[in-house]
Short mmCIF file of N, CA and C in Angstrom, two decimals:
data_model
loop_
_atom_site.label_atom_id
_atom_site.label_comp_id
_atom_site.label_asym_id
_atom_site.label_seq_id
_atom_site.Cartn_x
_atom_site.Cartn_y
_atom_site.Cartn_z
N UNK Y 1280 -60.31 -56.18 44.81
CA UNK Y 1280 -59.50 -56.27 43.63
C UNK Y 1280 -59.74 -55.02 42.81
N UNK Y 1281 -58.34 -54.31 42.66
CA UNK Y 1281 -59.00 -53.17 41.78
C UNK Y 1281 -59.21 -53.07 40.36
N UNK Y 1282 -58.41 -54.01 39.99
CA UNK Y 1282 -58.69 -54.72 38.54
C UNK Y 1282 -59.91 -55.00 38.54
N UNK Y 1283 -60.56 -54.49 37.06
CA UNK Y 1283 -61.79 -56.20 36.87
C UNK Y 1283 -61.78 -56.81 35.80
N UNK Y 1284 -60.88 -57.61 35.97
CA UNK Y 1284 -60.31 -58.46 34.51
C UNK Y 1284 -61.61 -58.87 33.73
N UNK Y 1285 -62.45 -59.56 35.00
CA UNK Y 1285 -63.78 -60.36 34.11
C UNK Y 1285 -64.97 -59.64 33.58
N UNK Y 1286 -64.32 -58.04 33.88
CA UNK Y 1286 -65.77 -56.70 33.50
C UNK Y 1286 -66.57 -57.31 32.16
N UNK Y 1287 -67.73 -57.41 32.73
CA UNK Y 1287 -69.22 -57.62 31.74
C UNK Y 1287 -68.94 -59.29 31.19
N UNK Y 1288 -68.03 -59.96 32.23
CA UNK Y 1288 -67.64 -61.61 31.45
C UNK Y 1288 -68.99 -62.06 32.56
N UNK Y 1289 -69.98 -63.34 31.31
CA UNK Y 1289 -70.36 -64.35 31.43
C UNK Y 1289 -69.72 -65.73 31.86
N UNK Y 1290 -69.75 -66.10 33.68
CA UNK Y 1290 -69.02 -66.93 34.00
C UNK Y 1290 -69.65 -68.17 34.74
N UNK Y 1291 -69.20 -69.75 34.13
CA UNK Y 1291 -70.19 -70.50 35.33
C UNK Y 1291 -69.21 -71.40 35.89
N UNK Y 1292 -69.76 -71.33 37.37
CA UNK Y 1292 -68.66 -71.69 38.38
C UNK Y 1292 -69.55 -73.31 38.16
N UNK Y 1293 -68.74 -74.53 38.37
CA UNK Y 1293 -69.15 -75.45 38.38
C UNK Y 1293 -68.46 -76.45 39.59
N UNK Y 1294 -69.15 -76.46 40.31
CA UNK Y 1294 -68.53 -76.93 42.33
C UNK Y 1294 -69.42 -77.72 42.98
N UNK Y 1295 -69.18 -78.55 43.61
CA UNK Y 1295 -70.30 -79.22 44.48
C UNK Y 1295 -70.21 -78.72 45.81
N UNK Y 1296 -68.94 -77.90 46.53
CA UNK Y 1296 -68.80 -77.92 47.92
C UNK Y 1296 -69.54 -76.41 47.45
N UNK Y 1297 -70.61 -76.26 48.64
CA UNK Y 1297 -71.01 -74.63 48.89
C UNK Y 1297 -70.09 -73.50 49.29
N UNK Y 1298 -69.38 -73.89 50.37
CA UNK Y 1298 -68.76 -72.33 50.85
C UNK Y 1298 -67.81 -72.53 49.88
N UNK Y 1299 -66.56 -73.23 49.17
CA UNK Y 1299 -66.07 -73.33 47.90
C UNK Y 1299 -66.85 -72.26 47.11
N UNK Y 1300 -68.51 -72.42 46.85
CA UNK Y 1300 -69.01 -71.98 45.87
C UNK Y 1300 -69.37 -70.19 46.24
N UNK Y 1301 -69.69 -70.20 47.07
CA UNK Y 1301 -69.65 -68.84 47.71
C UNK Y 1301 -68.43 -67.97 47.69
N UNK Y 1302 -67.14 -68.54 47.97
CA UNK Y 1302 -66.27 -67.43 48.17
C UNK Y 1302 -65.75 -67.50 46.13
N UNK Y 1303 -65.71 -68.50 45.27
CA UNK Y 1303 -65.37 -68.06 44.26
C UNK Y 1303 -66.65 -67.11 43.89
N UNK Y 1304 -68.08 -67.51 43.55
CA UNK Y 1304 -69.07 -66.40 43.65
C UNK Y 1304 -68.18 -64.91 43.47
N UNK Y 1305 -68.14 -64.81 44.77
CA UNK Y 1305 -67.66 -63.75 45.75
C UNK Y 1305 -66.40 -62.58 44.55
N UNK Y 1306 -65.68 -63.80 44.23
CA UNK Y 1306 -64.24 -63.61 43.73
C UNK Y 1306 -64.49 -62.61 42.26
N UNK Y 1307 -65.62 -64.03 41.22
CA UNK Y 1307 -65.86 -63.35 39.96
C UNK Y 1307 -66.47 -62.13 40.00
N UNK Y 1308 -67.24 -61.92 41.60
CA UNK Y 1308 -68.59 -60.72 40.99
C UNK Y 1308 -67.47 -59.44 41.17
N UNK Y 1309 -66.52 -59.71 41.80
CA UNK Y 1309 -65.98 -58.22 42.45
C UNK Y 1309 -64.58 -57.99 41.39
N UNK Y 1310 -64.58 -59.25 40.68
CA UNK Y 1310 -63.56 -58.93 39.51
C UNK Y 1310 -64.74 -58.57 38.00
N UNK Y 1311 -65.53 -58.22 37.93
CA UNK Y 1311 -66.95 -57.79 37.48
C UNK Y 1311 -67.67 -58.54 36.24
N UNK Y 1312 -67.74 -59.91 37.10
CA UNK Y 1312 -68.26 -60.35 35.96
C UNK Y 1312 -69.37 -60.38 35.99
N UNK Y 1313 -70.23 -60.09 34.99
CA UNK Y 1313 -71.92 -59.24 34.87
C UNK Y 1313 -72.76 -60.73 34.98
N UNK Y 1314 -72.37 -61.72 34.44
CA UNK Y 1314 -73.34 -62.95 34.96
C UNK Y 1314 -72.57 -64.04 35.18
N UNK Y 1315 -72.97 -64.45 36.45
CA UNK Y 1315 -72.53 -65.80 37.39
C UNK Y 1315 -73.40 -67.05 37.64
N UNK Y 1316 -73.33 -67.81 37.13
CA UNK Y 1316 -74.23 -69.33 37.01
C UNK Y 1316 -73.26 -70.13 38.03
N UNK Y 1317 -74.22 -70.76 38.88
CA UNK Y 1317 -73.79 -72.00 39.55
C UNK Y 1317 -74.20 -73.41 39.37
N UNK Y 1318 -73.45 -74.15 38.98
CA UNK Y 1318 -73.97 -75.70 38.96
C UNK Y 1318 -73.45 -76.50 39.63
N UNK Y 1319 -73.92 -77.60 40.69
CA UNK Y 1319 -73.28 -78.60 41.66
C UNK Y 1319 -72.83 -80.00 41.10
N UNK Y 1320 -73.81 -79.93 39.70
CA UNK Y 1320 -73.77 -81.28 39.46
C UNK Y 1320 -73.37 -81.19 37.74
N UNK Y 1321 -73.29 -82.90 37.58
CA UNK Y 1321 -73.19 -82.63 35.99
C UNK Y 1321 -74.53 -82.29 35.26
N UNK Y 1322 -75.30 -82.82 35.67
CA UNK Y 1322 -76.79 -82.21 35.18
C UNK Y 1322 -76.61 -81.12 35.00
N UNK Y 1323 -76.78 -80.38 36.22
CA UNK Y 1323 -77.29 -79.29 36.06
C UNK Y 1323 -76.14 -78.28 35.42
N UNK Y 1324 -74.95 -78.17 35.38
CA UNK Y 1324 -73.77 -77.84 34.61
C UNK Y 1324 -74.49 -77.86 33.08
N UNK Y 1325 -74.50 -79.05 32.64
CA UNK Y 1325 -75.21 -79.53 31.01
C UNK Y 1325 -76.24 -79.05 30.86
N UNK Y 1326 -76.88 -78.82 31.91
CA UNK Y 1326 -78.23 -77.79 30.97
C UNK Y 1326 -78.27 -76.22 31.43
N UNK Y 1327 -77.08 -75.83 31.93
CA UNK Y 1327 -76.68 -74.60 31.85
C UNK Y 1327 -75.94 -73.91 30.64
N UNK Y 1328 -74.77 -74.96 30.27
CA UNK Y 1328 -74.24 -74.86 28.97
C UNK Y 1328 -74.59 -74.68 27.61
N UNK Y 1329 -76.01 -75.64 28.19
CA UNK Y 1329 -77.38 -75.90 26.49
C UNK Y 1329 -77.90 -74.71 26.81
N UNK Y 1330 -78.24 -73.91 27.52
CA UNK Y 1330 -78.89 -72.48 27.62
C UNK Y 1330 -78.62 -71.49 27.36
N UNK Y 1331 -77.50 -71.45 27.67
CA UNK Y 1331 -76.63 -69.89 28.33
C UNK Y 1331 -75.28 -69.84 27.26
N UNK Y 1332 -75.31 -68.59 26.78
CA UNK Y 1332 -73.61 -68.39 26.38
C UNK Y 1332 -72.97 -68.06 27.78
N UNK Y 1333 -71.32 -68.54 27.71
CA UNK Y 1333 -70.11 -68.48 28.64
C UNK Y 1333 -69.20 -67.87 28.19
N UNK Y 1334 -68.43 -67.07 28.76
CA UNK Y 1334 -67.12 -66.38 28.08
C UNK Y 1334 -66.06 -67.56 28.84
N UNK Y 1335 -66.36 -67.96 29.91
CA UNK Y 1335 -65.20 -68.99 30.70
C UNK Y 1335 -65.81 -69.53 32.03
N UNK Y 1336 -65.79 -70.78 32.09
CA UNK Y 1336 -65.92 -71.26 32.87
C UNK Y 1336 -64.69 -72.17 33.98
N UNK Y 1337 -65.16 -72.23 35.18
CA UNK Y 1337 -64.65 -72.99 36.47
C UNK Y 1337 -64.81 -74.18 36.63
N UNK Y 1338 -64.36 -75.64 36.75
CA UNK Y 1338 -64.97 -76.67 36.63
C UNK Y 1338 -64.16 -77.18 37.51
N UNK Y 1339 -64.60 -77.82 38.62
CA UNK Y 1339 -64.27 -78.88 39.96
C UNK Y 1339 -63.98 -80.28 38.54
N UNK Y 1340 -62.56 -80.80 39.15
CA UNK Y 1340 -62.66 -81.91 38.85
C UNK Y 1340 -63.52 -83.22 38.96
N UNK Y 1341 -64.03 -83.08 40.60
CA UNK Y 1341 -64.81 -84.00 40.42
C UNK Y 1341 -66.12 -83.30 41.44
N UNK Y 1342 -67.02 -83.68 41.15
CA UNK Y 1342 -68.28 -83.24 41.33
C UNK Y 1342 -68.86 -84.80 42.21
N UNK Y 1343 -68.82 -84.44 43.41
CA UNK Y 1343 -69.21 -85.56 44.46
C UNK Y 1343 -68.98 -86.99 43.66
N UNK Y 1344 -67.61 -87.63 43.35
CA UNK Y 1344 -67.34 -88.25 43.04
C UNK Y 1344 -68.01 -88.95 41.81
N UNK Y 1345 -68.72 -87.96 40.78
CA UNK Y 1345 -68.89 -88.03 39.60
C UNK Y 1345 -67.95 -87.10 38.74
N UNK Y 1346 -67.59 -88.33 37.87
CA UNK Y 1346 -66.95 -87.73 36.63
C UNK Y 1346 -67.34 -85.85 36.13
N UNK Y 1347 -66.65 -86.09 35.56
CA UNK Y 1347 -66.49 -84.13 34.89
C UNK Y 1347 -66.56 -84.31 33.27
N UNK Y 1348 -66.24 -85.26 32.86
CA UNK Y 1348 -65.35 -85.61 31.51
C UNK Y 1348 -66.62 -84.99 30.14
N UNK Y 1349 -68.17 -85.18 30.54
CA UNK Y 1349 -68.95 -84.58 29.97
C UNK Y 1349 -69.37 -83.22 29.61
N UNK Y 1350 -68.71 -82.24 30.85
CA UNK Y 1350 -68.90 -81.30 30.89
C UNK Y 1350 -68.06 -80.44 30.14
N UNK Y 1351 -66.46 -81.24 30.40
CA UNK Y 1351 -64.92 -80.54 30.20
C UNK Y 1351 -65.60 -80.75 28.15
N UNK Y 1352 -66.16 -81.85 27.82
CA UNK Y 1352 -66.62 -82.12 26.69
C UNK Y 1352 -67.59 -80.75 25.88
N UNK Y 1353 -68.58 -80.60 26.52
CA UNK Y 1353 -69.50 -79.63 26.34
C UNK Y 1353 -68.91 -78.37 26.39
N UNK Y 1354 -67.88 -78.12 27.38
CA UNK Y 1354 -67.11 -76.51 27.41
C UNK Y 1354 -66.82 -76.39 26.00
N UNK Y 1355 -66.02 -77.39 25.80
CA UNK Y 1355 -64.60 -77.79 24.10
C UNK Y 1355 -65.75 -77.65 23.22
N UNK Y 1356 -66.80 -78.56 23.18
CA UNK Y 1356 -67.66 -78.28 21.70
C UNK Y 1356 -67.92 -76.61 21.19
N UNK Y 1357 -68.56 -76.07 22.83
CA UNK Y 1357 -69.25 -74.73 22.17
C UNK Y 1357 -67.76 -73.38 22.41
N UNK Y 1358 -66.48 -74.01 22.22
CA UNK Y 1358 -65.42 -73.28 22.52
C UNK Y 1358 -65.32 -72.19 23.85
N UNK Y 1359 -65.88 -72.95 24.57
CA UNK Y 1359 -65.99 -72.41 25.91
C UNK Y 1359 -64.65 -72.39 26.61
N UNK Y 1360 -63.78 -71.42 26.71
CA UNK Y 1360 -62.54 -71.85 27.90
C UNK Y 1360 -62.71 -71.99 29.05
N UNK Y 1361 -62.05 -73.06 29.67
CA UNK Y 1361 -62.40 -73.25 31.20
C UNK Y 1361 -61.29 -73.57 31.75
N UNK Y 1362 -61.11 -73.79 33.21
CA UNK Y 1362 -59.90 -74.16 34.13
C UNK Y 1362 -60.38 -74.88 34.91
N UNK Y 1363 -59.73 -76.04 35.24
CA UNK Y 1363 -59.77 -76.94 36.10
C UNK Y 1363 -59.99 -76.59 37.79
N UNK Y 1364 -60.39 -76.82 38.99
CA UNK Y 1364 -60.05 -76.66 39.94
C UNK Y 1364 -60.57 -77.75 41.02
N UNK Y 1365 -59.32 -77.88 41.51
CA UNK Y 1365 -59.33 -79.65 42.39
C UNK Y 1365 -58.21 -79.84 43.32
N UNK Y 1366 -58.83 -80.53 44.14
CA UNK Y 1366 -57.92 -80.77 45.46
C UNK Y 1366 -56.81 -81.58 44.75
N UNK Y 1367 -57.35 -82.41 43.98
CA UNK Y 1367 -56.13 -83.90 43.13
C UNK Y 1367 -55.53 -83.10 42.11
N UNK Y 1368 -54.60 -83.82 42.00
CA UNK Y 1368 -53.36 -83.57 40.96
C UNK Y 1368 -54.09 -83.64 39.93
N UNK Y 1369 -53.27 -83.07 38.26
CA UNK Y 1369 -53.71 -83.66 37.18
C UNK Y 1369 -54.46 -85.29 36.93
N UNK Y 1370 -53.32 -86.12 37.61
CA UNK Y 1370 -53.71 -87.29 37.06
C UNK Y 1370 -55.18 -87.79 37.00
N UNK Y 1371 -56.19 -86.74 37.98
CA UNK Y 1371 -57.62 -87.32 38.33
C UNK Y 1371 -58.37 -86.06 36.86
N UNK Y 1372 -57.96 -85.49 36.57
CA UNK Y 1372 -58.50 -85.14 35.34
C UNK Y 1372 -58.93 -85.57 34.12
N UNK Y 1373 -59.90 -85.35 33.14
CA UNK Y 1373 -60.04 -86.53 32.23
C UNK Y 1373 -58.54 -86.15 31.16
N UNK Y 1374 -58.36 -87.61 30.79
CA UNK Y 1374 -57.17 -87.55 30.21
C UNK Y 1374 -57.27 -86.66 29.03
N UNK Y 1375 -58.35 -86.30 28.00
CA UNK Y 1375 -58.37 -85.51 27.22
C UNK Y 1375 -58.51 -83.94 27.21
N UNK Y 1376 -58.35 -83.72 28.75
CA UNK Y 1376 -57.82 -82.40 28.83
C UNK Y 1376 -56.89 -82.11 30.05
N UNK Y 1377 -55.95 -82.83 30.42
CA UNK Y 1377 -54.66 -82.60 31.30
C UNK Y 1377 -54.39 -81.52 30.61
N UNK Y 1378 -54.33 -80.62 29.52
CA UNK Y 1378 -53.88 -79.82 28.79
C UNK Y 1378 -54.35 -78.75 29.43
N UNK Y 1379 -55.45 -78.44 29.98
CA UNK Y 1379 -55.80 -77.71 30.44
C UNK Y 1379 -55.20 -76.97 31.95
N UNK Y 1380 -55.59 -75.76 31.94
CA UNK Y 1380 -54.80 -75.06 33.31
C UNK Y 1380 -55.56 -75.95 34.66
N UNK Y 1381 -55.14 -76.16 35.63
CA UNK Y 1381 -54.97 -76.28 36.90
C UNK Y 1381 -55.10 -76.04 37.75
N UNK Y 1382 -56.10 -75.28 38.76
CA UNK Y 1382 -55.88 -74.79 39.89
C UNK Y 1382 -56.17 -75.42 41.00
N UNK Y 1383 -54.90 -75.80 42.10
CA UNK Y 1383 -55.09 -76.70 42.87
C UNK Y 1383 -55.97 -76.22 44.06
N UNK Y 1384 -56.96 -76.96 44.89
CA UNK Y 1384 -57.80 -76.03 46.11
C UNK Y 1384 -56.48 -76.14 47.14
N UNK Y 1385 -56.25 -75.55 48.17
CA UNK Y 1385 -57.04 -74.29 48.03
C UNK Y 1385 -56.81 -72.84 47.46
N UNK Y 1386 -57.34 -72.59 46.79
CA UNK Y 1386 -56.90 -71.17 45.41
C UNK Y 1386 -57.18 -69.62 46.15
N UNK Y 1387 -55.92 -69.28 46.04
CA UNK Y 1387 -56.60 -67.56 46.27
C UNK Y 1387 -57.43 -66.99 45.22
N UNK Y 1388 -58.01 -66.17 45.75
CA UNK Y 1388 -59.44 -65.44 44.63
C UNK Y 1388 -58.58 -65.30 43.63
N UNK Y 1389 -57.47 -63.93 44.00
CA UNK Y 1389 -57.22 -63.29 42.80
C UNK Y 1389 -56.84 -64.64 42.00
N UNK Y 1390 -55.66 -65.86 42.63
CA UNK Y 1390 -55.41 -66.97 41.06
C UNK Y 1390 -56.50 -67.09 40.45
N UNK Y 1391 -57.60 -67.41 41.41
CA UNK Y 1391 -59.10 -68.14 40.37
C UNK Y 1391 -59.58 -66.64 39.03
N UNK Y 1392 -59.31 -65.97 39.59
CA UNK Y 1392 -59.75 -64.39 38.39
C UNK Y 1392 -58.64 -64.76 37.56
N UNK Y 1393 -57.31 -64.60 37.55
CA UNK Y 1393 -56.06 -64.51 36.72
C UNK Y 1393 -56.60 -65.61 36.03
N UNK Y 1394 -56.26 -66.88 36.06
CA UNK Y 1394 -56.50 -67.87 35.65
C UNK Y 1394 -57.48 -67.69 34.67
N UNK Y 1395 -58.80 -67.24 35.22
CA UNK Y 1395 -59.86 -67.22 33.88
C UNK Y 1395 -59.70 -66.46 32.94
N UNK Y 1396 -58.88 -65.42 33.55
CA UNK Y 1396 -58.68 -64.05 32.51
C UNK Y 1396 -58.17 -64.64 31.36
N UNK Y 1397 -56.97 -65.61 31.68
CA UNK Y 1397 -55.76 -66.08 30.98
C UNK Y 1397 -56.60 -66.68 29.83
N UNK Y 1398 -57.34 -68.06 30.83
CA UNK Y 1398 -57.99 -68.35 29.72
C UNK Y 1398 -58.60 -68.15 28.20
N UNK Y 1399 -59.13 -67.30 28.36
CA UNK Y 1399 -59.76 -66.41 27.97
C UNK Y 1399 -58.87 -65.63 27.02
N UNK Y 1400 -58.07 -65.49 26.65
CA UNK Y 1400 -56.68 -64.60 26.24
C UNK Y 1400 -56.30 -65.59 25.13
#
């Protein structure tokens, strides 16, 4: 990508499937974002959030068939923008943020970069 939309952006990918988590990895570092956090779970998502500033985050709808709805919560408090990304339609999203962007799997890199950029905007 010769763009780097996400140059010097703080980003945390939040995924339970690994190679999922690897090729977005992959996606943010080379669109240049200077720090990349991974979390599988809601735990560990929530005490990444309590730690770390985010310029935008990635969030799997559902996280091995645990809810998201805490996390999508925690993004909104500390005005964190984030984007959705999930095999399911909106409707499996928590209802208090269908508002939010969308990205259905399976996502090309560059959407998952655009997308955050947007965010972010």
């Amino acid at each position: 990508m010769s763009q780097k939309l996400l140059n010097g952006r703080r980003v945390l990918i939040v995924e339970d499937e690994f190679l999922v988590t690897v090729v977005l990895e992959t996606a943010v570092q080379e669109a240049g974002a200077s720090v990349v956090r991974l979390a599988a779970s809601t735990v560990d998502a929530l005490a990444l959030i309590e730690a770390e500033p985010f310029d935008v985050a990635l969030l799997d709808a559902r996280l091995d068939e645990e809810p998201v709805s805490d996390v999508a919560e925690a993004l909104e408090k500390r005005g964190i923008p984030f984007v959705f990304h999930s095999g399911y339609g909106p409707e499996h999203l928590p209802s208090s943020h269908r508002h939010r962007p969308l990205l259905r799997k399976p996502s090309l890199s560059s959407s998952v970069v655009h997308a955050l950029y947007e965010a972010m905007e």
